[in-house]
XYZ file of N, CA and C in Angstrom:
678
model
N -3.241 24.116 -4.201
C -2.046 23.377 -4.650
C -0.846 23.798 -3.799
N -0.068 22.821 -3.361
C 1.108 23.098 -2.552
C 2.071 24.044 -3.267
N 2.765 24.867 -2.484
C 3.749 25.779 -3.077
C 4.972 25.031 -3.587
N 5.059 23.719 -3.310
C 6.140 22.944 -3.905
C 5.956 22.793 -5.410
N 4.749 23.097 -5.884
C 4.472 23.016 -7.318
C 4.086 24.402 -7.816
N 4.945 25.000 -8.650
C 4.657 26.300 -9.253
C 4.137 26.074 -10.669
N 2.885 26.421 -10.890
C 2.261 26.198 -12.190
C 2.454 27.371 -13.141
N 2.494 28.581 -12.599
C 2.466 29.769 -13.440
C 3.838 30.421 -13.506
N 4.388 30.473 -14.691
C 5.651 31.170 -14.944
C 5.677 31.510 -16.425
N 6.449 32.543 -16.747
C 6.525 32.980 -18.137
C 7.549 32.147 -18.896
N 7.148 31.621 -20.019
C 8.030 30.807 -20.853
C 8.624 31.656 -21.969
N 9.845 31.317 -22.384
C 10.408 31.919 -23.583
C 9.442 31.615 -24.726
N 9.210 32.599 -25.593
C 8.142 32.492 -26.587
C 8.449 31.430 -27.648
N 7.407 30.826 -28.226
C 7.634 29.846 -29.296
C 8.435 30.411 -30.466
N 8.247 31.688 -30.794
C 8.990 32.276 -31.895
C 10.479 32.344 -31.587
N 10.827 32.731 -30.359
C 12.235 32.785 -29.981
C 12.834 31.376 -29.909
N 12.040 30.418 -29.452
C 12.502 29.028 -29.437
C 12.822 28.576 -30.858
N 11.922 28.895 -31.794
C 12.129 28.498 -33.187
C 13.410 29.117 -33.743
N 13.608 30.410 -33.473
C 14.820 31.063 -33.967
C 16.076 30.474 -33.333
N 16.018 30.243 -32.038
C 17.188 29.716 -31.332
C 17.515 28.296 -31.777
N 16.505 27.533 -32.167
C 16.725 26.137 -32.553
C 17.564 26.018 -33.817
N 17.729 27.123 -34.548
C 18.541 27.092 -35.765
C 20.039 27.102 -35.466
N 20.393 27.369 -34.203
C 21.806 27.499 -33.842
C 22.290 26.305 -33.030
N 23.571 25.994 -33.188
C 24.202 24.993 -32.354
C 24.241 25.476 -30.905
N 24.222 24.527 -29.995
C 24.373 24.876 -28.579
C 25.675 25.637 -28.355
N 26.727 25.267 -29.080
C 28.030 25.921 -28.911
C 27.975 27.397 -29.284
N 27.272 27.722 -30.350
C 27.142 29.122 -30.767
C 26.439 29.918 -29.679
N 25.352 29.378 -29.159
C 24.587 30.094 -28.132
C 25.386 30.233 -26.844
N 26.147 29.210 -26.491
C 26.979 29.312 -25.290
C 28.032 30.398 -25.450
N 28.626 30.480 -26.633
C 29.662 31.497 -26.866
C 29.097 32.906 -26.741
N 27.966 33.174 -27.394
C 27.434 34.538 -27.347
C 26.802 34.845 -25.989
N 26.605 33.823 -25.178
C 26.121 34.023 -23.812
C 27.278 34.187 -22.832
N 28.433 34.566 -23.362
C 29.587 34.795 -22.488
C 30.235 33.517 -22.016
N 30.093 32.442 -22.795
C 30.608 31.132 -22.412
C 30.036 30.707 -21.066
N 28.771 30.998 -20.884
C 28.042 30.583 -19.680
C 26.799 29.806 -20.102
N 26.307 29.007 -19.183
C 25.044 28.316 -19.400
C 25.161 26.896 -19.892
N 26.379 26.442 -20.199
C 26.555 25.066 -20.666
C 26.614 24.120 -19.476
N 25.747 23.111 -19.494
C 25.742 22.122 -18.431
C 26.999 21.252 -18.503
N 27.371 20.685 -17.362
C 28.524 19.795 -17.307
C 28.379 18.700 -18.367
N 29.516 18.338 -18.982
C 29.502 17.382 -20.077
C 29.014 15.992 -19.712
N 28.857 15.714 -18.412
C 28.315 14.392 -18.044
C 26.872 14.222 -18.516
N 26.191 15.347 -18.741
C 24.806 15.293 -19.213
C 24.851 15.385 -20.732
N 24.634 14.253 -21.392
C 24.886 14.166 -22.831
C 23.743 13.453 -23.533
N 23.683 13.654 -24.835
C 22.653 13.017 -25.655
C 22.807 11.504 -25.619
N 21.671 10.800 -25.529
C 21.716 9.348 -25.627
C 22.278 8.922 -26.980
N 21.954 9.680 -28.021
C 22.484 9.431 -29.356
C 22.908 10.774 -29.960
N 24.035 10.822 -30.664
C 24.546 12.107 -31.144
C 23.580 12.891 -32.026
N 22.671 12.225 -32.722
C 21.762 12.940 -33.623
C 20.682 13.703 -32.870
N 20.497 13.412 -31.586
C 19.392 14.008 -30.836
C 19.634 15.488 -30.585
N 18.589 16.291 -30.721
C 18.672 17.708 -30.399
C 17.286 18.196 -29.985
N 17.274 19.287 -29.237
C 16.008 19.842 -28.761
C 16.160 21.328 -28.511
N 15.010 22.005 -28.426
C 14.949 23.408 -28.024
C 13.569 23.655 -27.447
N 13.519 24.399 -26.331
C 12.230 24.716 -25.732
C 12.398 25.340 -24.365
N 11.290 25.785 -23.766
C 11.338 26.349 -22.419
C 11.453 25.253 -21.369
N 12.216 25.532 -20.336
C 12.421 24.557 -19.270
C 11.194 24.455 -18.371
N 10.879 23.231 -17.982
C 9.991 22.969 -16.853
C 10.841 22.196 -15.852
N 11.183 22.834 -14.740
C 12.159 22.270 -13.813
C 11.500 21.297 -12.834
N 12.270 20.266 -12.496
C 11.816 19.245 -11.560
C 12.971 18.916 -10.613
N 12.689 18.953 -9.319
C 13.684 18.636 -8.293
C 13.259 17.344 -7.606
N 14.108 16.313 -7.688
C 13.770 15.021 -7.082
C 14.883 14.575 -6.151
N 14.549 13.657 -5.270
C 15.569 12.984 -4.470
C 16.202 11.897 -5.314
N 17.474 11.590 -5.085
C 18.131 10.563 -5.896
C 17.336 9.261 -5.916
N 17.124 8.741 -7.123
C 16.482 7.450 -7.271
C 14.976 7.448 -7.173
N 14.345 8.614 -7.038
C 12.882 8.670 -6.907
C 12.306 9.556 -8.016
N 11.256 9.070 -8.691
C 10.716 9.818 -9.830
C 9.269 10.265 -9.655
N 8.787 10.285 -8.419
C 7.398 10.677 -8.172
C 7.073 12.022 -8.817
N 7.955 13.015 -8.612
C 7.655 14.367 -9.089
C 7.798 14.479 -10.607
N 8.534 13.564 -11.225
C 8.616 13.583 -12.691
C 7.265 13.193 -13.278
N 6.618 12.211 -12.681
C 5.271 11.841 -13.136
C 4.326 13.039 -13.012
N 4.429 13.760 -11.901
C 3.565 14.933 -11.714
C 3.882 16.007 -12.743
N 5.166 16.207 -13.036
C 5.566 17.230 -14.002
C 5.048 16.907 -15.399
N 5.084 15.641 -15.781
C 4.556 15.257 -17.086
C 3.077 15.626 -17.190
N 2.350 15.457 -16.103
C 0.926 15.802 -16.101
C 0.697 17.303 -16.238
N 1.655 18.109 -15.755
C 1.497 19.565 -15.756
C 2.136 20.237 -16.967
N 2.997 19.533 -17.677
C 3.768 20.142 -18.757
C 2.887 20.538 -19.928
N 3.345 21.553 -20.654
C 2.669 22.009 -21.869
C 3.448 21.537 -23.100
N 2.761 21.394 -24.229
C 3.474 21.040 -25.457
C 4.632 22.001 -25.718
N 5.775 21.448 -26.099
C 6.960 22.258 -26.357
C 7.900 22.382 -25.179
N 7.434 22.053 -23.965
C 8.296 22.149 -22.786
C 9.422 21.122 -22.839
N 10.525 21.468 -22.174
C 11.623 20.533 -21.946
C 11.668 20.233 -20.450
N 11.515 18.981 -20.076
C 11.683 18.620 -18.669
C 13.161 18.733 -18.310
N 13.475 19.539 -17.305
C 14.849 19.690 -16.822
C 14.863 19.194 -15.384
N 15.468 18.039 -15.180
C 15.319 17.301 -13.927
C 16.640 17.243 -13.177
N 16.644 17.773 -11.965
C 17.807 17.676 -11.096
C 17.727 16.352 -10.351
N 18.381 15.337 -10.918
C 18.419 14.012 -10.304
C 19.625 13.808 -9.415
N 20.319 14.904 -9.089
C 21.446 14.899 -8.157
C 22.635 14.075 -8.657
N 22.707 13.880 -9.994
C 23.841 13.154 -10.549
C 23.895 11.702 -10.141
N 22.761 11.146 -9.741
C 22.727 9.759 -9.277
C 22.638 8.796 -10.460
N 23.485 7.767 -10.432
C 23.482 6.759 -11.491
C 23.103 5.375 -10.989
N 22.563 5.280 -9.794
C 22.257 3.965 -9.222
C 20.902 3.435 -9.643
N 20.051 4.292 -10.209
C 18.738 3.866 -10.682
C 18.276 4.806 -11.781
N 17.574 4.257 -12.757
C 17.020 5.075 -13.829
C 15.768 5.786 -13.334
N 15.637 7.060 -13.686
C 14.458 7.826 -13.283
C 13.366 7.823 -14.346
N 13.720 7.486 -15.586
C 12.740 7.442 -16.667
C 13.111 6.333 -17.639
N 12.073 5.806 -18.313
C 12.283 4.789 -19.325
C 11.243 4.924 -20.424
N 11.021 3.832 -21.154
C 10.169 3.873 -22.335
C 8.768 4.399 -22.046
N 8.147 3.934 -20.965
C 6.759 4.320 -20.686
C 6.636 5.832 -20.507
N 7.503 6.396 -19.681
C 7.431 7.837 -19.427
C 7.829 8.640 -20.658
N 8.844 8.169 -21.374
C 9.258 8.894 -22.571
C 8.171 8.858 -23.644
N 7.473 7.747 -23.737
C 6.364 7.663 -24.692
C 5.283 8.670 -24.343
N 5.001 8.813 -23.050
C 4.015 9.804 -22.615
C 4.475 11.216 -22.956
N 5.748 11.509 -22.723
C 6.293 12.831 -23.053
C 6.147 13.123 -24.534
N 6.475 12.142 -25.357
C 6.383 12.331 -26.802
C 4.934 12.518 -27.224
N 4.045 11.718 -26.664
C 2.625 11.811 -27.006
C 2.048 13.175 -26.644
N 2.523 13.762 -25.556
C 2.035 15.063 -25.086
C 2.700 16.234 -25.814
N 3.657 15.951 -26.667
C 4.300 17.014 -27.435
C 5.419 17.730 -26.711
N 5.962 17.119 -25.653
C 7.105 17.738 -24.978
C 8.323 17.671 -25.894
N 9.153 18.727 -25.831
C 10.281 18.828 -26.761
C 11.407 17.868 -26.426
N 11.474 17.396 -25.184
C 12.527 16.467 -24.803
C 12.775 16.493 -23.316
N 13.811 15.764 -22.902
C 14.134 15.598 -21.494
C 15.620 15.829 -21.280
N 15.953 16.620 -20.251
C 17.331 16.809 -19.794
C 17.349 16.390 -18.333
N 18.201 15.431 -17.990
C 18.155 14.877 -16.637
C 19.561 14.625 -16.101
N 19.846 15.191 -14.939
C 21.118 14.932 -14.266
C 20.945 13.661 -13.442
N 20.859 12.566 -14.160
C 20.615 11.260 -13.583
C 20.523 10.254 -14.716
N 20.205 9.025 -14.372
C 20.203 7.948 -15.352
C 18.806 7.697 -15.918
N 18.791 7.120 -17.120
C 17.562 6.623 -17.737
C 17.793 5.162 -18.118
N 16.747 4.502 -18.593
C 16.903 3.132 -19.081
C 16.060 2.948 -20.346
N 16.092 1.724 -20.873
C 15.416 1.428 -22.138
C 15.994 2.283 -23.264
N 17.297 2.456 -23.254
C 17.915 3.401 -24.184
C 17.743 2.983 -25.639
N 17.737 1.685 -25.925
C 17.543 1.254 -27.305
C 16.138 1.590 -27.796
N 15.158 1.429 -26.928
C 13.784 1.762 -27.313
C 13.607 3.266 -27.473
N 14.254 4.048 -26.602
C 14.202 5.505 -26.745
C 14.864 5.915 -28.049
N 15.944 5.232 -28.392
C 16.615 5.473 -29.667
C 15.650 5.215 -30.823
N 14.942 4.109 -30.777
C 13.994 3.768 -31.839
C 12.848 4.780 -31.911
N 12.457 5.314 -30.765
C 11.419 6.351 -30.725
C 11.907 7.652 -31.346
N 13.237 7.817 -31.365
C 13.861 9.054 -31.825
C 13.384 10.242 -31.003
N 13.315 10.027 -29.689
C 12.890 11.096 -28.776
C 14.130 11.650 -28.085
N 14.320 12.994 -28.111
C 15.568 13.567 -27.598
C 15.678 13.511 -26.072
N 16.697 12.792 -25.616
C 16.944 12.632 -24.184
C 18.417 12.887 -23.912
N 18.677 13.741 -22.943
C 20.033 14.070 -22.518
C 20.146 13.698 -21.047
N 21.051 12.769 -20.719
C 21.087 12.228 -19.366
C 22.519 11.980 -18.918
N 22.654 11.635 -17.632
C 23.939 11.216 -17.074
C 23.994 9.690 -17.137
N 23.957 9.185 -18.369
C 24.114 7.760 -18.558
C 22.845 6.954 -18.346
N 23.035 5.653 -18.217
C 21.927 4.709 -18.104
C 22.155 3.759 -16.939
N 21.056 3.140 -16.500
C 21.118 2.112 -15.456
C 19.849 1.284 -15.545
N 19.940 -0.049 -15.460
C 18.731 -0.873 -15.577
C 17.824 -0.845 -14.354
N 18.329 -0.415 -13.192
C 17.489 -0.369 -11.997
C 16.324 0.586 -12.161
N 15.180 0.210 -11.644
C 14.033 1.108 -11.620
C 14.055 2.003 -10.393
N 13.262 3.105 -10.428
C 13.234 4.058 -9.321
C 12.134 3.728 -8.316
N 12.156 4.444 -7.200
C 11.015 4.453 -6.282
C 10.091 5.606 -6.660
N 8.926 5.615 -6.051
C 7.929 6.668 -6.309
C 7.315 7.110 -4.984
N 8.187 7.486 -4.054
C 7.726 7.722 -2.681
C 8.047 9.099 -2.121
N 9.021 9.792 -2.690
C 9.601 10.943 -2.007
C 9.152 12.245 -2.657
N 8.667 13.203 -1.874
C 8.252 14.477 -2.466
C 9.429 15.266 -3.001
N 9.119 16.185 -3.933
C 10.120 17.079 -4.500
C 9.441 18.364 -4.901
N 9.982 19.041 -5.890
C 9.392 20.318 -6.305
C 9.354 20.423 -7.817
N 8.396 21.192 -8.295
C 8.230 21.447 -9.723
C 8.125 22.950 -9.934
N 8.844 23.456 -10.920
C 8.750 24.872 -11.273
C 9.712 25.780 -10.548
N 10.363 25.281 -9.509
C 11.334 26.081 -8.761
C 12.702 26.016 -9.445
N 13.558 27.015 -9.217
C 14.897 26.949 -9.788
C 15.641 25.698 -9.312
N 16.412 25.114 -10.215
C 17.244 23.966 -9.865
C 18.675 24.254 -10.283
N 19.593 23.519 -9.695
C 20.992 23.556 -10.116
C 21.303 22.222 -10.746
N 21.652 22.257 -12.017
C 21.889 21.016 -12.751
C 23.127 21.187 -13.618
N 24.065 20.283 -13.440
C 25.299 20.362 -14.213
C 26.055 21.657 -14.005
N 25.949 22.234 -12.802
C 26.661 23.462 -12.486
C 25.985 24.736 -12.949
N 24.751 24.641 -13.464
C 24.032 25.798 -13.990
C 22.690 25.929 -13.277
N 22.340 27.145 -12.886
C 21.019 27.402 -12.335
C 20.015 27.525 -13.468
N 18.938 26.769 -13.383
C 17.904 26.768 -14.414
C 16.573 27.138 -13.780
N 15.891 28.100 -14.388
C 14.552 28.489 -13.940
C 13.537 28.014 -14.967
N 12.371 27.651 -14.499
C 11.313 27.316 -15.437
C 11.053 28.498 -16.352
N 10.915 28.215 -17.646
C 10.709 29.250 -18.650
C 11.962 29.666 -19.373
N 13.141 29.331 -18.821
C 14.393 29.629 -19.511
C 14.509 28.778 -20.778
N 15.354 29.230 -21.704
C 15.555 28.509 -22.952
C 16.556 27.380 -22.759
N 16.193 26.206 -23.266
C 17.093 25.054 -23.277
C 17.335 24.657 -24.731
N 18.601 24.573 -25.116
C 18.974 24.094 -26.446
C 20.042 23.030 -26.251
N 19.877 21.888 -26.922
C 20.822 20.788 -26.746
C 21.041 20.073 -28.061
N 22.279 19.593 -28.228
C 22.622 18.817 -29.418
C 23.784 17.898 -29.069
N 24.492 17.418 -30.088
C 25.548 16.431 -29.870
C 26.652 16.935 -28.945
N 26.836 18.245 -28.845
C 27.885 18.805 -27.990
C 27.470 18.914 -26.531
N 26.170 18.900 -26.254
C 25.705 19.035 -24.889
C 24.524 19.980 -24.781
N 24.315 20.503 -23.579
C 23.126 21.282 -23.252
C 23.526 22.680 -22.804
N 22.853 23.697 -23.337
C 23.053 25.066 -22.878
C 21.704 25.647 -22.469
N 21.720 26.405 -21.378
C 20.514 27.063 -20.864
C 20.769 28.561 -20.812
N 19.826 29.326 -21.364
C 19.952 30.784 -21.396
C 18.736 31.396 -20.705
N 18.994 32.377 -19.842
C 17.910 33.044 -19.128
C 16.895 33.609 -20.128
N 15.645 33.431 -19.824
C 14.574 33.828 -20.743
C 14.728 35.267 -21.192
N 15.087 36.165 -20.286
C 15.158 37.587 -20.613
C 16.303 37.924 -21.580
N 17.286 37.040 -21.698
C 18.462 37.330 -22.511
C 18.352 36.807 -23.940
N 17.407 35.935 -24.181
C 17.386 35.203 -25.457
C 17.263 36.137 -26.656
N 16.291 37.028 -26.633
C 16.035 37.874 -27.799
C 17.255 38.702 -28.171
N 17.948 39.239 -27.171
C 19.117 40.059 -27.440
C 20.323 39.276 -27.940
N 20.361 37.978 -27.668
C 21.506 37.170 -28.073
C 21.367 36.620 -29.489
N 20.150 36.541 -29.997
C 19.961 35.934 -31.320
C 20.711 36.663 -32.436
N 20.695 38.013 -32.480
C 21.496 38.677 -33.522
C 22.987 38.393 -33.385
N 23.476 38.264 -32.160
C 24.890 37.941 -31.943
C 25.198 36.534 -32.439
N 24.241 35.620 -32.252
C 24.435 34.255 -32.736
C 24.501 34.229 -34.253
N 23.624 34.995 -34.898
C 23.646 35.040 -36.371
C 24.982 35.589 -36.880
N 25.466 36.660 -36.221
C 26.742 37.243 -36.639
C 27.884 36.254 -36.435
N 27.853 35.535 -35.343
C 28.934 34.575 -35.076
C 28.937 33.471 -36.123
N 27.765 32.990 -36.509
C 27.688 31.971 -37.556
C 28.280 32.506 -38.861
N 27.922 33.737 -39.208
C 28.448 34.339 -40.440
C 29.965 34.496 -40.376
N 30.459 34.989 -39.231
C 31.898 35.192 -39.068
C 32.653 33.861 -39.149
N 32.106 32.835 -38.515
C 32.785 31.541 -38.536
C 32.760 30.930 -39.935
N 31.660 31.120 -40.635
C 31.580 30.609 -42.012
C 32.636 31.277 -42.894
N 32.807 32.590 -42.708
C 33.814 33.314 -43.485
C 35.219 32.825 -43.139
N 35.461 32.576 -41.857
C 36.789 32.100 -41.446
C 37.073 30.711 -42.009
N 36.096 29.835 -41.984
C 36.276 28.490 -42.524
C 36.548 28.554 -44.028
N 35.831 29.445 -44.722
C 36.063 29.611 -46.158
C 37.483 30.089 -46.425
N 37.964 31.020 -45.587
C 39.329 31.519 -45.755
C 40.357 30.410 -45.520
N 40.117 29.574 -44.504
C 41.036 28.463 -44.222
C 41.098 27.526 -45.411
N 39.952 27.252 -45.999
C 39.917 26.344 -47.149
C 40.622 26.931 -48.370
N 40.773 28.248 -48.378
C 41.525 28.904 -49.450
C 43.021 28.980 -49.128
N 43.418 28.434 -47.983
C 44.829 28.389 -47.633
C 45.254 29.347 -46.541
N 44.353 30.228 -46.085
C 44.690 31.190 -45.034
C 44.468 30.545 -43.672
N 45.394 29.668 -43.285
C 45.211 28.901 -42.052
C 45.750 29.602 -40.808
N 46.524 30.649 -40.970
C 47.147 31.323 -39.828
C 46.098 32.101 -39.036
N 46.155 31.981 -37.713
C 45.265 32.741 -36.839
C 45.863 34.132 -36.622
N 45.178 35.163 -37.061
C 45.739 36.518 -37.052
C 46.021 37.027 -35.655
N 45.349 36.485 -34.672
C 45.482 36.977 -33.297
C 46.558 36.234 -32.501
N 47.122 35.153 -33.061
C 47.917 34.229 -32.256
C 49.199 34.855 -31.716
N 49.992 35.537 -32.569
C 51.265 36.103 -32.096
C 51.048 37.087 -30.952
N 50.060 37.959 -31.102
C 49.799 38.939 -30.047
C 49.410 38.245 -28.740
N 48.600 37.203 -28.838
C 48.199 36.475 -27.632
C 49.387 35.781 -26.980
N 50.282 35.236 -27.793
C 51.468 34.582 -27.246
C 52.400 35.588 -26.570
N 52.505 36.800 -27.158
C 53.323 37.833 -26.517
C 52.689 38.268 -25.194
N 51.386 38.445 -25.181
C 50.697 38.830 -23.942
C 50.881 37.774 -22.861
N 50.892 36.503 -23.269
C 51.056 35.407 -22.318
C 52.509 35.196 -21.916
N 53.438 35.934 -22.552
C 54.844 35.807 -22.209
C 55.555 34.672 -22.903
N 54.911 34.015 -23.831
C 55.538 32.926 -24.581
C 56.520 33.491 -25.605
N 56.138 34.576 -26.255
C 57.018 35.281 -27.181
C 57.407 36.631 -26.596
N 58.629 37.072 -26.875
C 59.043 38.391 -26.463
C 58.454 39.426 -27.410
N 58.420 40.677 -26.960
C 57.928 41.749 -27.829
C 58.755 41.807 -29.110
N 58.065 41.872 -30.220
C 58.744 41.902 -31.507
C 58.968 40.547 -32.128
N 58.866 39.485 -31.311
C 59.029 38.140 -31.841
C 57.734 37.652 -32.499
N 57.893 36.736 -33.412
C 56.745 36.076 -34.039
C 57.053 34.590 -34.167
N 56.043 33.817 -34.339
C 56.245 32.389 -34.575
C 56.982 32.147 -35.886
């Protein structure tokens, strides 16, 4: 098999995927140092869509989906196809036929820096797809690419096996080795935010840190308060 296709890599474990899927993408991005969030151009086809799973990376030339077909054949149940489509919107790289195959094979979803089509049918399938919009044009199937190699998508480097979590806010990718250590931080952040929201609802709307931050920024003088 050509070295353009890497079959063997370690995936984030199903147990860690399950635990991570309980959190919003925003929570995971925050505890990951506000890193790993893909550019907002890559968004859910429908706000209700969400996914979590290990990445299977695909690198294609703009407008060509040959390697996506190959990746679908190689993917394992639970994988998320993460496709570097180079931000091209002139042709859709996937549509109903390919998405149906992904769903049938048990793939967790698709993240693509490029366009898709048949969006109403994908909506009816309720299959999670995060893309850079839609386009009715079909792709070519002629140009080689790579599978399993690191890709840069939406400003983030993604390796096969890394954790992908996506929801209405967008897509976040966390390095496989970091996931286990971040989960307790995510749980604490959820608890802390829940407590803060409860306090706000009781009338404590003031942000305790705000005056100090304004003084540090030079907006307020020392000793001044809002």
